[in-house]
Amino acid sequence: MSDLAALKDETLAAIDGAADEAALEAVRVAALGKKGSISALLGTLGRLSPDQRKTQGAAINALKDTVTEALATRRGVLKQAALEARLKREALDLTLPARASGVETGRIHPISQVTDEIVAIFADMGFSVAEGPDIESDDYNFTKLNFPPGHPAREMHDTFFLQPDEKGERKLLRTHTSPVQVRTMLAEKPPIRVICPGRTYRTDFDQTHTPMFHQVEGLVIDQSATLANLKWVLEEFCKAFFEVPKVGMRFRPSFFPFTSPSMEVDIQCRRSGGEIRFGEGEDWLEILGCGMVHQNVLTNCGIDPDVYQGFAWGLGIDRVAMLKYGMPDLRDLFDADLRWINNYGFKPLDVPTLAGGLSG
């Protein structure tokens, strides 16, 4: 019995001293495994007399139960300690502020915002939006717009040409969105009232020019369109876009192959302290070009110039965005600088509407 007491003390001490579950499992195997000390004692019962077997067997089983219970208790203590250590190691600081949602951190690029503003204004006047491909044919980009081969005006539209196709034709990146007007006139019958926003390409790069830029053009074709209608449309647009009650405008003679007569449009402004304010002052700023659609363009697009006439205009979206929101360098629009976009960008829910305000 003294041997059982010593074995009990030794085994319980080993259990209490087990530092982790692996060490505890080693103690269990040493005591209760097939070759363990307690299992070995149970194996000796067959050589004892019935009275000795009864007494010794009860004592060994009691020791086995005590060790089993001690193992379970120690295992629970070790599991709890491991859990607490893991919780401490993987603790989350619930006092940190939650990350802002994408609606709060995301920004709409000023070009996208200004395009939506322009669409909202002209949609209110009854214009629809027409779109076309960025890669165009020479015929749509130049010839049908009264730029015959060798015309000197083509030099102002130096662009990016692709390799000749199997027919020998060289496609190009469009230099303006006017080919969309051509596609519209070829596909639809008058009356036509559309605007054509989109990307355009020319080989320029400086503070006020980039190889890729954005343009919006407008086209009206019917039997009674006049310069007076054109002037009213442009005045209403400028007042709505720059959000001023009135704006002075002046029209200067100019030349565009696809319009006749052609005009450059200046708007009244005041330059002061590095800012430009529209609708006041005595300065003038050129903002767009316009004119009556040339008869050759109408004929090239299958519209009878003796029955229909129309007017068109075009302006740079990037440029009017810079003017309205005070951006000094055109190249910043395309640099993907998050600091810049966080300063000049718009929140996703700032949707421009004439009723709610174009620029919140």
XYZ file of C-alpha atoms in Angstrom:
360
model
C 0.000 0.000 0.000
C 2.943 2.265 0.701
C 4.054 1.718 -2.910
C 0.608 2.799 -4.135
C 0.757 5.951 -2.007
C 4.209 6.816 -3.341
C 3.070 6.143 -6.933
C 0.016 8.319 -6.353
C 2.062 11.226 -5.026
C 4.578 10.894 -7.859
C 1.933 10.719 -10.566
C -0.143 13.620 -9.180
C 2.991 15.727 -8.888
C 3.838 14.988 -12.535
C 0.307 15.942 -13.551
C 0.470 19.253 -11.678
C 3.861 19.967 -13.213
C 2.796 19.370 -16.828
C 3.327 22.692 -18.629
C 1.174 21.914 -21.687
C -1.122 19.270 -23.122
C 1.763 17.399 -24.749
C 3.536 16.993 -21.391
C 0.248 16.008 -19.774
C -0.299 13.335 -22.427
C 3.163 11.927 -21.675
C 2.240 11.615 -17.956
C -1.020 9.869 -18.887
C 0.769 7.328 -21.071
C 3.403 6.700 -18.342
C 0.660 5.994 -15.801
C -2.313 4.574 -17.687
C -0.874 3.447 -21.023
C -0.525 -0.259 -21.909
C 2.926 -0.285 -20.350
C 2.157 2.373 -17.736
C 2.888 1.982 -14.007
C -0.769 1.713 -12.936
C -1.606 -0.632 -15.811
C 1.328 -2.830 -14.742
C -0.090 -3.039 -11.217
C -3.435 -4.142 -12.593
C -1.620 -6.885 -14.490
C -0.310 -8.387 -11.213
C -3.767 -9.013 -9.748
C -4.035 -12.420 -11.406
C -1.175 -13.792 -9.264
C -2.822 -12.796 -5.950
C -5.215 -14.765 -3.750
C -8.909 -13.889 -3.952
C -8.807 -11.834 -0.707
C -5.644 -9.989 -1.735
C -7.034 -9.453 -5.238
C -10.176 -7.899 -3.794
C -8.301 -5.492 -1.516
C -5.450 -4.655 -3.897
C -7.737 -4.368 -6.889
C -9.952 -1.823 -5.114
C -6.906 0.244 -4.121
C -5.404 0.192 -7.659
C -8.740 1.117 -9.269
C -9.146 3.943 -6.776
C -5.674 5.193 -7.758
C -6.597 4.886 -11.442
C -9.780 6.932 -10.882
C -7.881 9.594 -8.921
C -5.247 9.902 -11.655
C -7.886 10.014 -14.398
C -9.763 12.781 -12.580
C -6.526 14.719 -11.984
C -5.655 14.402 -15.670
C -9.073 15.759 -16.708
C -8.817 18.655 -14.264
C -5.295 19.552 -15.387
C -6.293 19.271 -19.031
C -9.102 21.759 -18.442
C -6.695 24.155 -16.718
C -4.221 23.932 -19.598
C -6.941 24.475 -22.230
C -8.210 27.528 -20.392
C -4.681 28.907 -20.096
C -4.069 28.300 -23.819
C -7.346 30.027 -24.700
C -6.502 33.044 -22.539
C -3.040 33.256 -24.109
C -4.537 33.120 -27.596
C -7.142 35.757 -26.764
C -4.427 37.982 -25.408
C -2.252 37.372 -28.462
C -5.104 37.977 -30.942
C -6.865 40.708 -29.005
C -8.870 43.306 -30.953
C -8.914 46.899 -29.793
C -12.630 47.539 -29.940
C -12.048 51.200 -29.125
C -10.588 51.864 -32.602
C -12.947 53.767 -34.931
C -14.616 51.720 -37.658
C -13.317 52.126 -41.176
C -15.366 54.507 -43.261
C -17.457 52.928 -45.998
C -16.675 53.313 -49.671
C -19.493 55.838 -49.975
C -17.604 58.069 -47.541
C -14.051 57.553 -48.833
C -14.645 57.121 -52.574
C -14.647 60.116 -54.889
C -16.156 60.826 -58.305
C -13.544 62.256 -60.668
C -14.258 65.889 -61.670
C -14.386 64.903 -65.355
C -17.143 62.373 -64.661
C -18.977 64.874 -62.463
C -18.776 67.693 -65.017
C -19.890 65.336 -67.804
C -22.953 64.454 -65.713
C -23.591 68.171 -65.118
C -23.465 68.909 -68.850
C -25.752 65.964 -69.650
C -28.241 67.116 -66.998
C -28.377 70.629 -68.473
C -28.885 69.572 -72.074
C -31.283 66.768 -71.135
C -33.481 69.458 -69.598
C -33.471 71.186 -73.006
C -34.604 67.991 -74.729
C -31.259 66.707 -76.006
C -30.390 63.018 -76.032
C -26.881 61.554 -75.675
C -25.148 59.883 -78.631
C -21.911 57.890 -78.424
C -19.471 56.357 -80.875
C -16.165 54.440 -81.032
C -12.822 56.012 -80.128
C -11.189 54.367 -83.162
C -12.610 55.936 -86.296
C -12.204 55.869 -90.048
C -10.614 58.741 -91.957
C -13.924 59.155 -93.788
C -15.986 59.775 -90.643
C -13.335 61.773 -88.808
C -12.370 64.039 -91.727
C -13.861 63.566 -95.208
C -17.580 63.570 -94.376
C -16.961 66.605 -92.155
C -15.684 68.594 -95.140
C -11.976 67.877 -94.516
C -10.990 66.573 -97.972
C -7.607 64.845 -98.307
C -4.798 67.404 -98.279
C -6.950 70.076 -96.600
C -4.706 72.292 -94.413
C -7.170 72.121 -91.495
C -6.190 68.474 -91.043
C -2.816 69.649 -89.714
C -4.561 71.063 -86.618
C -5.943 67.582 -85.955
C -2.660 65.686 -85.898
C -3.584 62.410 -84.249
C -2.570 58.799 -83.670
C -2.871 56.530 -86.711
C -3.088 52.748 -86.631
C -1.426 50.350 -89.044
C -3.276 49.858 -92.375
C -5.846 47.063 -92.386
C -6.269 44.379 -95.081
C -7.972 46.966 -97.307
C -5.113 49.425 -96.868
C -7.222 51.808 -94.774
C -5.548 53.419 -91.768
C -7.907 53.856 -88.810
C -7.148 56.579 -86.282
C -7.994 57.738 -82.789
C -10.707 60.332 -83.298
C -9.620 63.956 -82.940
C -13.089 65.192 -81.950
C -16.506 63.728 -81.238
C -17.843 65.079 -84.547
C -17.790 61.562 -86.096
C -20.616 60.765 -83.658
C -22.609 63.551 -85.326
C -21.916 61.920 -88.690
C -23.030 58.515 -87.417
C -26.197 60.066 -85.951
C -27.114 61.867 -89.187
C -26.518 58.685 -91.207
C -28.637 56.578 -88.847
C -31.505 58.937 -87.983
C -33.848 61.199 -89.871
C -34.308 64.855 -88.841
C -35.285 66.425 -86.564
C -32.119 65.631 -84.591
C -31.119 67.043 -81.223
C -28.145 65.300 -79.596
C -25.009 65.916 -77.581
C -21.893 63.776 -78.073
C -19.571 63.523 -75.053
C -16.465 61.353 -75.103
C -12.693 60.970 -75.250
C -10.678 62.476 -78.096
C -6.985 62.308 -79.028
C -4.380 64.666 -80.447
C -0.587 64.752 -80.205
C -0.372 67.677 -77.758
C 1.059 67.712 -74.248
C 1.590 70.786 -72.063
C -0.100 72.642 -69.196
C -3.302 73.159 -71.194
C -3.179 70.166 -73.594
C -2.974 66.401 -73.148
C -2.798 63.613 -75.761
C -6.165 62.357 -74.540
C -8.887 64.791 -73.522
C -12.666 64.953 -73.220
C -15.021 66.851 -75.476
C -18.748 67.351 -75.815
C -20.397 68.479 -79.024
C -23.985 69.344 -79.757
C -26.007 69.032 -82.945
C -29.448 70.279 -83.945
C -30.912 69.522 -87.372
C -34.413 70.563 -88.437
C -36.142 72.801 -90.970
C -35.953 76.035 -88.993
C -32.810 76.016 -86.834
C -31.126 79.439 -86.758
C -28.187 81.242 -85.174
C -30.664 82.818 -82.761
C -31.583 79.339 -81.493
C -27.890 78.481 -81.184
C -27.199 81.634 -79.159
C -30.086 80.891 -76.787
C -28.944 77.293 -76.226
C -25.383 78.372 -75.435
C -26.488 81.194 -73.121
C -28.791 78.878 -71.168
C -26.049 76.295 -70.917
C -23.443 78.760 -69.619
C -25.831 80.197 -67.021
C -26.797 76.748 -65.773
C -23.273 75.305 -65.835
C -21.529 78.188 -64.090
C -24.578 78.690 -61.855
C -24.950 82.434 -62.439
C -28.156 84.369 -63.145
C -26.796 85.929 -66.333
C -23.692 85.825 -68.505
C -22.518 88.077 -71.276
C -21.460 86.401 -74.516
C -19.861 87.596 -77.720
C -19.515 85.751 -81.008
C -16.419 86.272 -83.195
C -16.090 85.092 -86.808
C -13.858 82.050 -87.203
C -13.303 79.088 -89.503
C -14.219 75.419 -89.090
C -14.528 73.178 -92.169
C -17.755 71.610 -90.912
C -19.694 74.840 -90.174
C -20.521 77.978 -92.153
C -20.707 80.600 -90.799
C -18.359 79.614 -87.960
C -17.848 81.466 -84.668
C -15.729 81.459 -81.548
C -17.659 82.221 -78.367
C -16.301 84.356 -75.505
C -18.023 84.731 -72.148
C -17.906 87.608 -69.715
C -15.689 87.139 -66.673
C -13.657 88.861 -63.978
C -10.084 87.806 -63.183
C -9.119 88.636 -59.620
C -6.712 87.093 -57.103
C -6.002 84.069 -59.274
C -9.728 83.325 -59.618
C -12.139 83.677 -62.524
C -15.736 84.665 -61.859
C -18.279 84.432 -64.638
C -21.271 86.660 -65.314
C -19.491 89.820 -64.123
C -16.466 92.004 -64.887
C -15.080 93.402 -68.103
C -12.811 90.556 -69.220
C -13.603 87.955 -71.869
C -12.619 84.304 -72.095
C -12.911 82.066 -75.148
C -14.857 78.947 -74.215
C -16.111 77.120 -77.334
C -16.603 77.079 -81.081
C -19.865 76.816 -82.990
C -21.674 77.565 -86.236
C -24.301 76.488 -88.719
C -23.720 72.994 -90.120
C -22.006 73.229 -93.521
C -24.156 72.216 -96.477
C -21.456 69.783 -97.634
C -21.671 67.951 -94.295
C -25.448 67.633 -94.638
C -25.067 66.324 -98.203
C -22.317 63.871 -97.199
C -24.612 62.488 -94.507
C -27.622 62.056 -96.793
C -29.603 65.097 -95.589
C -31.057 67.500 -98.141
C -29.585 70.974 -97.407
C -32.460 72.623 -99.305
C -34.905 71.245 -96.756
C -32.928 71.016 -93.518
C -30.390 73.133 -91.734
C -28.788 72.979 -88.339
C -26.209 74.222 -85.906
C -23.440 72.585 -83.902
C -20.957 73.469 -81.189
C -18.120 71.858 -79.287
C -16.272 72.498 -76.041
C -13.606 70.799 -73.946
C -14.989 69.127 -70.828
C -11.572 69.183 -69.142
C -11.215 72.910 -69.760
C -14.610 73.944 -68.410
C -14.036 71.674 -65.400
C -10.798 73.544 -64.683
C -12.543 76.900 -65.081
C -15.466 76.025 -62.828
C -13.561 74.315 -60.026
C -10.257 76.230 -60.098
C -7.867 73.474 -61.191
C -4.612 75.081 -62.433
C -3.011 72.297 -64.499
C -4.780 70.062 -66.999
C -2.242 67.267 -66.495
C -3.328 66.837 -62.859
C -6.634 65.442 -64.122
C -4.866 62.282 -65.297
C -2.083 61.787 -62.697
C -4.153 59.492 -60.390
C -2.911 61.360 -57.284
C -5.201 60.447 -54.365
C -4.431 63.732 -52.604
C -5.653 65.611 -55.669
C -8.778 63.502 -56.127
C -9.645 63.837 -52.426
C -9.424 67.614 -52.799
C -11.216 68.077 -56.127
C -13.345 64.916 -56.278
C -17.034 64.609 -55.440
C -18.821 62.255 -53.092
C -20.626 59.409 -54.870
C -24.047 60.646 -53.815
C -23.463 64.222 -55.056
C -25.471 63.537 -58.201
C -25.879 66.739 -60.273
C -29.447 67.745 -60.994
C -30.977 71.044 -62.020
C -33.412 70.850 -59.120
C -30.929 69.810 -56.439
C -27.949 71.796 -57.699
C -25.185 70.830 -60.082
C -22.327 71.176 -57.606
C -23.134 70.566 -53.955
